[in-house]
Amino acid sequence: MKILTIGGGGREHAAVEALHKSGAEIYAVMKNMNPGIAKRTAKCLLCDEKDAEKICRFAKENGVGYAFVGPEAPLEAGVVDALEKEGVKCASPTKAAARIETSKTFMRELVEGHGIKGNLGFAHFDNAADAEKYLKGIGHEIVVKPVGLTGGKGVKVQGEHLHSFEETMGYVREIFDNNIGGAGVILEERAVGEEFTQMVFCDGKRIVPMPLVQDHKRAYEGDVGPNTGGMGSYTDSNHLLPFITQEERAKALEILQDIVDAMAEEGRPYRGAMYGQFMLTVDGPKIIEINARFGDPEAMNVLTLLKTGFADICRMMAEGSLSGDVEFQKKATVCKYIVPKGYGVKSDSGHEISVDESAISGCGAVAYYANVDMKDGKLVTGTSRSVGVVGVADTLEEAEANCEKALKHVKCDAMFVRHDIGTRALVQKRVDHMRELRSA
Ligand code: AMP
Ligand code: GLY
């Protein structure tokens, strides 16, 4: 099976590795030369990942039958629609289906309109004056979000990033003044609890779950600092997380199935990986966001564990014939991203980075290249996350230890890592937090 992949990050490297393992012949489109992806491909095209014309030409020239899109920007640009017109079957959503991610207002209104559980109070604004009036009238904490895409970095939460009415309005104005996200502002009720990611494979009708993952959005240890695309993530060997029950997870899956049904009813059938980010509250899981793709870093955790051939899964998602027997190893994983110094505020990029893949493998871990590039024969860091290192083992503790051992085999003089991710202390903090909320 010939498959085109779009994207040059850690998530896409993990997808390419899984496709390679399942015998696919891979043609990759990416904007940076990711050496992990390049190693596994028949041919690479370096170009803007939103350039539908170039991508379609590359697919046609190489007789590619299927495609998988990693990031959200090409989905929003309609690359899937263009490929499908050329007869390439896509294991990723069309522009219309990707609206579930590309417009946060569309998502909230869909969930509300179809009476789906797990919604949060929300209001959409086209100007700062209306948002100000609304803010003056509410008595609870809110979250400020640009409605459109911001690469996971546009959300600010009252009580965490915003500490007064003035600060909140300052950020609302900043979004309008700079047209951040390009589609207005949504103010949402703040949910309190523990976050988790439930991703599913979807073929337009059916969903098949992946293991639960917990991401770490804040840039610095102890969950402080600006929000990022995600600094690292873990999964547990039973595919749950230590603070969530099977019943609570089932509720999240029911919400995702209802969303998929609603999308089909609205004439926007959803195919591809769907990413549900939830806050587990004392009233059950609440939707934080729905993304039209795999999460990054979460894809690195789950695709490392995938036993079923990913090429087959992509074919079934694209053809609407997903079957229920997708299997994952019953192991724990801990992923920590090596990021450039300053990441989350202003990255210090362009530094040489070296990755000793075989030493990493000897530690019970795997490295996925992300926003790195080849310059004058050297591997250098870009402004986004550089390399994801995933420790794998029977228990979370061992997986974390493997990840830490492996991290020593990545060298760069301007990098940092959140070493607290997946540690017993941080995981216990999550469990204790949830226990406190439940007993209050
Ligand atoms: P997002 O980019 O939508 O994933 O948001 C980034 C982070 O902001 C999430 O991971 C949450 O920690 C936080 N967040 C977003 N929306 C809410 C909400 N309604 N209530 C509480 N926290 C939120
Ligand atoms: N890790 C969060 C995301 O991919 O959106």
CSV table of C-alpha atoms and ligand atoms in Angstrom, one decimal:
chain,number,residue,atom,x,y,z
A,1,MET,CA,0.0,0.0,0.0
A,2,LYS,CA,1.4,3.4,-1.0
A,3,ILE,CA,0.5,6.2,1.4
A,4,LEU,CA,1.3,9.9,1.5
A,5,THR,CA,1.9,11.4,4.9
A,6,ILE,CA,1.8,15.2,5.6
A,7,GLY,CA,3.7,16.7,8.5
A,8,GLY,CA,7.3,16.7,9.8
A,9,GLY,CA,6.8,16.6,13.6
A,10,GLY,CA,7.1,14.0,16.4
A,11,ARG,CA,3.5,12.9,15.8
A,12,GLU,CA,4.2,12.3,12.1
A,13,HIS,CA,7.4,10.5,12.8
A,14,ALA,CA,5.6,8.2,15.1
A,15,ALA,CA,2.9,7.7,12.4
A,16,VAL,CA,5.5,7.0,9.7
A,17,GLU,CA,7.3,4.5,12.0
A,18,ALA,CA,3.9,2.6,12.6
A,19,LEU,CA,3.1,2.7,8.8
A,20,HIS,CA,6.6,1.4,8.0
A,21,LYS,CA,6.2,-1.5,10.6
A,22,SER,CA,3.0,-2.5,8.8
A,23,GLY,CA,4.7,-2.7,5.4
A,24,ALA,CA,3.5,0.6,3.8
A,25,GLU,CA,5.4,2.4,1.1
A,26,ILE,CA,5.6,5.9,2.3
A,27,TYR,CA,5.7,9.3,0.5
A,28,ALA,CA,6.2,12.2,2.9
A,29,VAL,CA,5.4,15.8,2.6
A,30,MET,CA,7.0,18.1,5.2
A,31,LYS,CA,8.3,21.6,5.6
A,32,ASN,CA,11.4,20.6,7.5
A,33,MET,CA,13.8,17.7,6.8
A,34,ASN,CA,12.9,15.3,9.6
A,35,PRO,CA,15.6,12.6,9.5
A,36,GLY,CA,13.4,10.0,11.2
A,37,ILE,CA,10.7,10.4,8.6
A,38,ALA,CA,13.2,10.6,5.7
A,39,LYS,CA,14.8,7.3,6.7
A,40,ARG,CA,11.5,5.4,6.3
A,41,THR,CA,10.2,6.9,3.1
A,42,ALA,CA,10.5,6.1,-0.6
A,43,LYS,CA,10.4,9.8,-1.4
A,44,CYS,CA,10.1,13.1,0.4
A,45,LEU,CA,8.8,16.4,-0.8
A,46,LEU,CA,9.9,19.5,1.2
A,47,CYS,CA,7.2,22.2,0.8
A,48,ASP,CA,4.5,24.2,2.5
A,49,GLU,CA,2.2,21.5,4.1
A,50,LYS,CA,-0.8,23.6,3.0
A,51,ASP,CA,0.1,23.7,-0.6
A,52,ALA,CA,-2.7,21.4,-2.0
A,53,GLU,CA,-1.6,21.8,-5.6
A,54,LYS,CA,2.0,20.7,-5.1
A,55,ILE,CA,0.9,17.9,-2.7
A,56,CYS,CA,-1.7,16.5,-5.2
A,57,ARG,CA,0.9,16.6,-8.0
A,58,PHE,CA,3.4,14.6,-5.8
A,59,ALA,CA,0.7,12.1,-4.9
A,60,LYS,CA,-0.3,11.6,-8.6
A,61,GLU,CA,3.3,11.4,-9.9
A,62,ASN,CA,3.9,8.6,-7.4
A,63,GLY,CA,0.6,6.7,-7.8
A,64,VAL,CA,-0.3,7.1,-4.2
A,65,GLY,CA,-3.7,5.6,-3.2
A,66,TYR,CA,-4.0,6.8,0.4
A,67,ALA,CA,-3.1,9.7,2.6
A,68,PHE,CA,-2.7,10.6,6.3
A,69,VAL,CA,-2.5,14.1,7.5
A,70,GLY,CA,-0.8,14.9,10.8
A,71,PRO,CA,-1.2,18.6,11.6
A,72,GLU,CA,-4.3,20.8,11.6
A,73,ALA,CA,-3.2,23.5,9.2
A,74,PRO,CA,-3.4,21.4,6.0
A,75,LEU,CA,-6.8,20.1,7.2
A,76,GLU,CA,-8.1,23.7,7.5
A,77,ALA,CA,-6.5,24.5,4.1
A,78,GLY,CA,-8.6,21.8,2.4
A,79,VAL,CA,-5.7,19.5,1.4
A,80,VAL,CA,-7.8,16.4,2.1
A,81,ASP,CA,-10.6,17.7,-0.1
A,82,ALA,CA,-8.1,18.3,-2.9
A,83,LEU,CA,-6.5,14.9,-2.6
A,84,GLU,CA,-9.9,13.1,-2.5
A,85,LYS,CA,-10.8,14.9,-5.8
A,86,GLU,CA,-7.8,13.3,-7.3
A,87,GLY,CA,-9.0,9.9,-6.1
A,88,VAL,CA,-6.6,9.6,-3.1
A,89,LYS,CA,-8.5,8.1,-0.1
A,90,CYS,CA,-7.8,10.0,3.1
A,91,ALA,CA,-7.5,8.7,6.7
A,92,SER,CA,-8.0,12.3,7.8
A,93,PRO,CA,-11.1,14.6,7.8
A,94,THR,CA,-12.2,17.0,5.1
A,95,LYS,CA,-12.1,20.8,5.7
A,96,ALA,CA,-15.8,20.6,6.7
A,97,ALA,CA,-15.3,17.8,9.2
A,98,ALA,CA,-12.1,19.4,10.6
A,99,ARG,CA,-14.3,22.4,11.7
A,100,ILE,CA,-14.7,20.4,14.9
A,101,GLU,CA,-11.2,21.7,15.7
A,102,THR,CA,-10.7,24.8,13.5
A,103,SER,CA,-13.7,26.6,15.1
A,104,LYS,CA,-14.1,26.2,18.8
A,105,THR,CA,-17.5,27.9,18.5
A,106,PHE,CA,-18.6,25.4,15.9
A,107,MET,CA,-17.7,22.6,18.3
A,108,ARG,CA,-19.6,24.0,21.3
A,109,GLU,CA,-22.7,24.8,19.2
A,110,LEU,CA,-22.7,21.3,17.6
A,111,VAL,CA,-22.5,19.7,21.1
A,112,GLU,CA,-25.2,22.0,22.4
A,113,GLY,CA,-27.4,21.7,19.3
A,114,HIS,CA,-27.4,17.9,19.5
A,115,GLY,CA,-27.9,17.7,23.3
A,116,ILE,CA,-24.6,15.9,23.8
A,117,LYS,CA,-23.3,15.6,27.3
A,118,GLY,CA,-20.1,17.2,28.6
A,119,ASN,CA,-20.5,20.7,27.3
A,120,LEU,CA,-19.4,23.8,29.2
A,121,GLY,CA,-21.1,27.2,29.3
A,122,PHE,CA,-19.8,29.4,26.5
A,123,ALA,CA,-20.3,32.7,24.6
A,124,HIS,CA,-18.9,33.8,21.3
A,125,PHE,CA,-17.8,37.4,20.6
A,126,ASP,CA,-16.9,39.4,17.5
A,127,ASN,CA,-15.8,42.5,19.4
A,128,ALA,CA,-14.2,43.4,22.7
A,129,ALA,CA,-17.0,45.7,23.9
A,130,ASP,CA,-19.6,42.9,23.9
A,131,ALA,CA,-17.2,40.5,25.6
A,132,GLU,CA,-16.6,43.2,28.3
A,133,LYS,CA,-20.4,43.6,29.0
A,134,TYR,CA,-20.7,39.8,29.3
A,135,LEU,CA,-17.7,39.5,31.6
A,136,LYS,CA,-19.2,42.2,33.9
A,137,GLY,CA,-22.3,40.1,34.3
A,138,ILE,CA,-20.9,36.7,35.2
A,139,GLY,CA,-20.0,35.5,38.6
A,140,HIS,CA,-17.7,32.5,37.9
A,141,GLU,CA,-14.2,32.0,36.5
A,142,ILE,CA,-13.8,31.8,32.7
A,143,VAL,CA,-11.3,30.8,30.1
A,144,VAL,CA,-10.4,33.1,27.2
A,145,LYS,CA,-9.8,31.4,23.8
A,146,PRO,CA,-9.3,32.6,20.3
A,147,VAL,CA,-12.0,30.8,18.2
A,148,GLY,CA,-9.6,29.8,15.4
A,149,LEU,CA,-6.3,27.8,15.4
A,150,THR,CA,-3.3,29.0,17.5
A,151,GLY,CA,-1.1,25.9,17.7
A,152,GLY,CA,-2.3,25.1,21.2
A,153,LYS,CA,-0.9,28.3,22.6
A,154,GLY,CA,-3.8,30.8,22.6
A,155,VAL,CA,-5.8,29.8,25.7
A,156,LYS,CA,-5.6,31.7,29.0
A,157,VAL,CA,-7.4,30.6,32.2
A,158,GLN,CA,-8.7,32.9,34.9
A,159,GLY,CA,-7.0,32.1,38.2
A,160,GLU,CA,-4.0,30.6,36.4
A,161,HIS,CA,-2.9,33.1,33.7
A,162,LEU,CA,-5.4,35.9,34.2
A,163,HIS,CA,-5.8,37.3,37.7
A,164,SER,CA,-8.2,40.2,37.4
A,165,PHE,CA,-11.0,41.7,35.3
A,166,GLU,CA,-8.4,44.1,33.7
A,167,GLU,CA,-6.0,41.3,32.8
A,168,THR,CA,-8.8,39.3,31.3
A,169,MET,CA,-10.0,42.2,29.2
A,170,GLY,CA,-6.4,43.0,28.3
A,171,TYR,CA,-6.1,39.6,26.7
A,172,VAL,CA,-9.5,39.7,25.0
A,173,ARG,CA,-8.4,43.1,23.4
A,174,GLU,CA,-5.0,41.6,22.4
A,175,ILE,CA,-6.8,38.8,20.5
A,176,PHE,CA,-9.0,41.3,18.6
A,177,ASP,CA,-6.2,43.8,18.1
A,178,ASN,CA,-3.8,41.2,16.6
A,179,ASN,CA,-6.6,39.1,15.1
A,180,ILE,CA,-5.2,36.0,16.9
A,181,GLY,CA,-6.8,32.9,15.5
A,182,GLY,CA,-8.7,35.1,13.0
A,183,ALA,CA,-12.2,34.3,14.1
A,184,GLY,CA,-13.1,36.1,17.3
A,185,VAL,CA,-13.1,35.1,20.9
A,186,ILE,CA,-14.9,32.5,22.9
A,187,LEU,CA,-15.3,32.8,26.7
A,188,GLU,CA,-15.9,29.4,28.4
A,189,GLU,CA,-16.8,28.4,31.9
A,190,ARG,CA,-13.7,27.1,33.7
A,191,ALA,CA,-13.9,23.4,34.5
A,192,VAL,CA,-12.0,22.1,37.5
A,193,GLY,CA,-10.5,18.6,37.7
A,194,GLU,CA,-7.9,16.5,36.0
A,195,GLU,CA,-7.3,16.5,32.3
A,196,PHE,CA,-7.1,13.5,30.1
A,197,THR,CA,-6.9,12.7,26.4
A,198,GLN,CA,-9.1,10.1,24.8
A,199,MET,CA,-8.3,9.6,21.1
A,200,VAL,CA,-10.3,7.3,18.8
A,201,PHE,CA,-10.0,6.0,15.3
A,202,CYS,CA,-13.0,6.8,13.3
A,203,ASP,CA,-14.4,5.8,9.8
A,204,GLY,CA,-17.3,8.2,9.5
A,205,LYS,CA,-19.6,6.1,11.8
A,206,ARG,CA,-17.7,3.9,14.2
A,207,ILE,CA,-15.1,4.8,16.7
A,208,VAL,CA,-12.4,2.5,18.1
A,209,PRO,CA,-10.6,3.8,21.3
A,210,MET,CA,-6.9,4.2,21.9
A,211,PRO,CA,-5.4,4.1,25.4
A,212,LEU,CA,-6.0,7.1,27.6
A,213,VAL,CA,-3.1,9.7,27.8
A,214,GLN,CA,-2.4,12.6,30.0
A,215,ASP,CA,-0.6,15.5,28.4
A,216,HIS,CA,1.3,18.4,30.2
A,217,LYS,CA,0.5,21.7,28.5
A,218,ARG,CA,2.3,24.1,30.9
A,219,ALA,CA,5.9,24.9,29.9
A,220,TYR,CA,7.6,24.4,33.3
A,221,GLU,CA,7.9,21.8,36.0
A,222,GLY,CA,5.2,21.9,38.6
A,223,ASP,CA,2.6,22.9,35.9
A,224,VAL,CA,3.5,26.5,35.8
A,225,GLY,CA,4.3,28.9,32.9
A,226,PRO,CA,2.7,29.5,29.6
A,227,ASN,CA,0.6,26.9,27.7
A,228,THR,CA,2.5,25.0,25.0
A,229,GLY,CA,1.6,22.4,22.4
A,230,GLY,CA,2.4,19.8,25.1
A,231,MET,CA,5.7,19.1,27.0
A,232,GLY,CA,5.2,15.4,27.4
A,233,SER,CA,2.6,12.7,28.2
A,234,TYR,CA,2.1,9.2,29.7
A,235,THR,CA,-0.1,6.2,29.4
A,236,ASP,CA,-0.6,3.4,31.9
A,237,SER,CA,-0.4,-0.3,31.2
A,238,ASN,CA,-4.2,-0.9,31.7
A,239,HIS,CA,-4.9,1.9,29.2
A,240,LEU,CA,-6.6,4.0,31.9
A,241,LEU,CA,-5.1,6.7,34.0
A,242,PRO,CA,-4.5,6.4,37.8
A,243,PHE,CA,-7.3,8.9,38.6
A,244,ILE,CA,-10.1,7.8,36.3
A,245,THR,CA,-12.5,4.8,36.4
A,246,GLN,CA,-13.6,2.6,33.5
A,247,GLU,CA,-17.2,4.1,33.9
A,248,GLU,CA,-15.9,7.7,33.6
A,249,ARG,CA,-13.9,6.7,30.5
A,250,ALA,CA,-17.0,5.1,29.0
A,251,LYS,CA,-18.8,8.5,29.4
A,252,ALA,CA,-16.0,10.2,27.4
A,253,LEU,CA,-16.3,7.6,24.6
A,254,GLU,CA,-20.1,8.1,24.5
A,255,ILE,CA,-19.6,11.8,24.0
A,256,LEU,CA,-17.1,11.2,21.1
A,257,GLN,CA,-19.5,8.7,19.5
A,258,ASP,CA,-22.3,11.2,19.8
A,259,ILE,CA,-20.1,13.9,18.2
A,260,VAL,CA,-19.3,11.5,15.3
A,261,ASP,CA,-23.0,10.8,14.9
A,262,ALA,CA,-23.9,14.5,14.9
A,263,MET,CA,-21.2,15.2,12.3
A,264,ALA,CA,-22.6,12.5,10.0
A,265,GLU,CA,-26.2,14.0,10.5
A,266,GLU,CA,-24.9,17.4,9.6
A,267,GLY,CA,-23.4,16.1,6.3
A,268,ARG,CA,-19.8,16.3,7.6
A,269,PRO,CA,-18.9,12.7,8.1
A,270,TYR,CA,-15.7,12.4,10.2
A,271,ARG,CA,-12.9,10.1,9.1
A,272,GLY,CA,-9.5,9.9,10.8
A,273,ALA,CA,-8.1,10.0,14.3
A,274,MET,CA,-10.3,12.2,16.6
A,275,TYR,CA,-8.8,13.7,19.7
A,276,GLY,CA,-11.0,14.4,22.7
A,277,GLN,CA,-9.5,16.4,25.5
A,278,PHE,CA,-11.6,16.2,28.6
A,279,MET,CA,-11.5,17.6,32.2
A,280,LEU,CA,-12.6,14.9,34.6
A,281,THR,CA,-14.7,16.9,37.1
A,282,VAL,CA,-16.8,15.7,40.0
A,283,ASP,CA,-19.8,15.8,37.5
A,284,GLY,CA,-18.0,13.5,35.0
A,285,PRO,CA,-15.9,14.3,31.9
A,286,LYS,CA,-16.4,17.8,30.4
A,287,ILE,CA,-15.2,18.7,26.9
A,288,ILE,CA,-12.1,21.0,26.8
A,289,GLU,CA,-11.5,20.6,23.1
A,290,ILE,CA,-12.0,18.3,20.2
A,291,ASN,CA,-9.2,18.0,17.6
A,292,ALA,CA,-9.4,16.7,14.1
A,293,ARG,CA,-6.1,14.7,14.3
A,294,PHE,CA,-3.8,12.8,16.7
A,295,GLY,CA,-2.5,14.8,19.6
A,296,ASP,CA,1.2,15.7,19.7
A,297,PRO,CA,2.8,14.3,21.9
A,298,GLU,CA,0.0,11.8,22.6
A,299,ALA,CA,0.4,10.1,19.3
A,300,MET,CA,4.0,9.1,20.3
A,301,ASN,CA,2.6,7.2,23.3
A,302,VAL,CA,-0.1,5.3,21.6
A,303,LEU,CA,1.4,4.6,18.2
A,304,THR,CA,4.5,3.1,20.0
A,305,LEU,CA,2.1,0.6,21.6
A,306,LEU,CA,0.0,-0.2,18.5
A,307,LYS,CA,0.0,-3.9,17.6
A,308,THR,CA,-2.5,-3.8,14.7
A,309,GLY,CA,-1.0,-2.6,11.4
A,310,PHE,CA,-1.4,1.1,11.2
A,311,ALA,CA,-1.5,0.9,7.4
A,312,ASP,CA,-4.6,-1.3,7.7
A,313,ILE,CA,-6.2,1.1,10.2
A,314,CYS,CA,-5.7,4.0,7.8
A,315,ARG,CA,-7.1,2.1,4.9
A,316,MET,CA,-10.2,1.2,7.0
A,317,MET,CA,-10.7,4.7,8.3
A,318,ALA,CA,-10.4,6.1,4.7
A,319,GLU,CA,-12.8,3.4,3.3
A,320,GLY,CA,-15.4,3.5,6.1
A,321,SER,CA,-14.8,-0.1,7.1
A,322,LEU,CA,-13.2,0.1,10.6
A,323,SER,CA,-13.4,-3.1,12.6
A,324,GLY,CA,-13.3,-3.3,16.4
A,325,ASP,CA,-10.1,-5.4,16.7
A,326,VAL,CA,-7.4,-2.8,17.1
A,327,GLU,CA,-4.9,-3.9,19.7
A,328,PHE,CA,-2.3,-2.1,21.8
A,329,GLN,CA,0.5,-3.6,24.0
A,330,LYS,CA,-0.5,-3.6,27.6
A,331,LYS,CA,2.5,-1.4,28.6
A,332,ALA,CA,3.1,2.0,30.1
A,333,THR,CA,4.8,4.8,28.3
A,334,VAL,CA,6.3,8.1,29.3
A,335,CYS,CA,7.1,10.7,26.7
A,336,LYS,CA,9.2,13.8,27.4
A,337,TYR,CA,9.8,16.4,24.8
A,338,ILE,CA,13.2,18.0,24.4
A,339,VAL,CA,12.4,21.6,23.5
A,340,PRO,CA,14.6,24.7,22.7
A,341,LYS,CA,15.4,27.0,25.5
A,342,GLY,CA,12.8,29.7,25.8
A,343,TYR,CA,10.1,27.5,24.2
A,344,GLY,CA,6.6,28.8,25.1
A,345,VAL,CA,7.9,32.4,25.1
A,346,LYS,CA,10.7,33.0,22.6
A,347,SER,CA,12.6,29.9,21.4
A,348,ASP,CA,16.4,30.1,21.1
A,349,SER,CA,16.6,27.9,17.9
A,350,GLY,CA,19.3,27.0,15.4
A,351,HIS,CA,21.4,24.9,17.7
A,352,GLU,CA,23.1,21.6,16.7
A,353,ILE,CA,21.4,18.6,18.3
A,354,SER,CA,22.6,15.0,18.3
A,355,VAL,CA,20.5,11.9,19.0
A,356,ASP,CA,22.1,8.5,19.7
A,357,GLU,CA,19.2,6.3,18.5
A,358,SER,CA,20.8,2.9,19.3
A,359,ALA,CA,21.8,3.9,22.9
A,360,ILE,CA,18.2,5.2,23.4
A,361,SER,CA,16.8,1.9,22.1
A,362,GLY,CA,19.1,0.1,24.6
A,363,CYS,CA,17.4,2.0,27.4
A,364,GLY,CA,14.0,0.6,26.6
A,365,ALA,CA,13.0,3.8,24.8
A,366,VAL,CA,12.4,5.3,21.4
A,367,ALA,CA,13.2,8.8,20.0
A,368,TYR,CA,11.0,10.6,17.6
A,369,TYR,CA,12.4,13.6,15.7
A,370,ALA,CA,10.2,16.7,15.6
A,371,ASN,CA,10.9,20.3,14.7
A,372,VAL,CA,14.5,19.8,13.6
A,373,ASP,CA,16.1,20.4,10.2
A,374,MET,CA,19.2,19.6,8.3
A,375,LYS,CA,21.4,22.7,7.7
A,376,ASP,CA,24.9,22.4,6.1
A,377,GLY,CA,24.9,18.6,6.9
A,378,LYS,CA,24.1,19.2,10.6
A,379,LEU,CA,20.9,18.5,12.5
A,380,VAL,CA,19.7,21.8,14.1
A,381,THR,CA,16.8,22.8,16.3
A,382,GLY,CA,13.8,24.8,15.0
A,383,THR,CA,11.6,27.1,17.1
A,384,SER,CA,9.1,24.3,18.1
A,385,ARG,CA,9.6,21.0,20.0
A,386,SER,CA,12.8,19.2,19.0
A,387,VAL,CA,12.7,15.5,19.9
A,388,GLY,CA,10.3,13.3,21.8
A,389,VAL,CA,11.7,10.5,23.9
A,390,VAL,CA,9.3,7.7,24.9
A,391,GLY,CA,10.2,5.2,27.6
A,392,VAL,CA,8.3,1.9,27.4
A,393,ALA,CA,7.9,-0.7,30.2
A,394,ASP,CA,5.5,-2.8,32.2
A,395,THR,CA,4.9,-0.1,34.8
A,396,LEU,CA,4.7,3.7,34.7
A,397,GLU,CA,7.7,4.0,37.1
A,398,GLU,CA,9.9,1.9,34.9
A,399,ALA,CA,8.8,3.6,31.8
A,400,GLU,CA,9.7,7.0,33.4
A,401,ALA,CA,13.1,5.6,34.4
A,402,ASN,CA,13.7,4.4,30.9
A,403,CYS,CA,12.8,7.7,29.4
A,404,GLU,CA,15.2,9.5,31.8
A,405,LYS,CA,18.1,7.2,30.9
A,406,ALA,CA,17.4,7.7,27.3
A,407,LEU,CA,17.3,11.5,27.5
A,408,LYS,CA,21.0,11.5,28.4
A,409,HIS,CA,21.6,10.3,24.8
A,410,VAL,CA,20.3,13.5,23.3
A,411,LYS,CA,22.8,16.4,23.3
A,412,CYS,CA,22.1,20.0,22.6
A,413,ASP,CA,23.4,23.1,24.4
A,414,ALA,CA,20.2,25.1,24.3
A,415,MET,CA,17.4,22.7,25.3
A,416,PHE,CA,15.1,21.9,28.3
A,417,VAL,CA,12.9,19.1,29.4
A,418,ARG,CA,10.1,18.8,32.0
A,419,HIS,CA,11.7,16.1,34.0
A,420,ASP,CA,8.6,15.8,36.4
A,421,ILE,CA,6.4,14.3,33.7
A,422,GLY,CA,5.4,10.7,34.6
A,423,THR,CA,7.2,10.8,37.9
A,424,ARG,CA,5.5,9.1,40.9
A,425,ALA,CA,5.3,12.5,42.7
A,426,LEU,CA,3.4,14.3,39.9
A,427,VAL,CA,1.1,11.3,39.1
A,428,GLN,CA,0.3,11.1,42.8
A,429,LYS,CA,-0.5,14.8,42.9
A,430,ARG,CA,-3.1,14.2,40.1
A,431,VAL,CA,-4.6,11.3,42.1
A,432,ASP,CA,-4.7,13.3,45.3
A,433,HIS,CA,-6.3,16.3,43.5
A,434,MET,CA,-9.1,14.1,42.1
A,435,ARG,CA,-9.6,12.5,45.5
A,436,GLU,CA,-9.9,15.9,47.2
A,437,LEU,CA,-12.4,17.1,44.7
A,438,ARG,CA,-14.5,13.9,45.0
A,439,SER,CA,-14.6,14.1,48.8
A,440,ALA,CA,-15.3,17.9,49.0
B,1,AMP,P1,-6.7,24.0,24.7
B,1,AMP,O1,-5.7,24.7,23.7
B,1,AMP,O2,-8.1,24.3,24.3
B,1,AMP,O3,-6.4,22.6,24.9
B,1,AMP,O4,-6.5,24.6,26.1
B,1,AMP,C1,-5.2,24.6,26.7
B,1,AMP,C2,-5.3,24.3,28.1
B,1,AMP,O5,-6.2,25.3,28.8
B,1,AMP,C3,-6.0,23.0,28.4
B,1,AMP,O6,-5.2,22.0,28.4
B,1,AMP,C4,-6.6,23.3,29.8
B,1,AMP,O7,-5.6,23.0,30.8
B,1,AMP,C5,-7.0,24.7,29.8
B,1,AMP,N1,-8.4,24.9,29.4
B,1,AMP,C6,-8.9,25.1,28.2
B,1,AMP,N2,-10.3,25.2,28.3
B,1,AMP,C7,-10.6,25.1,29.6
B,1,AMP,C8,-11.8,25.2,30.4
B,1,AMP,N3,-13.0,25.4,29.8
B,1,AMP,N4,-11.7,25.0,31.7
B,1,AMP,C9,-10.5,24.8,32.3
B,1,AMP,N5,-9.4,24.7,31.7
B,1,AMP,C10,-9.4,24.9,30.4
B,2,GLY,N1,-1.2,17.8,22.9
B,2,GLY,C1,-2.2,18.6,22.5
B,2,GLY,C2,-2.6,18.7,21.1
B,2,GLY,O1,-2.0,18.0,20.3
B,2,GLY,O2,-3.4,19.5,20.7
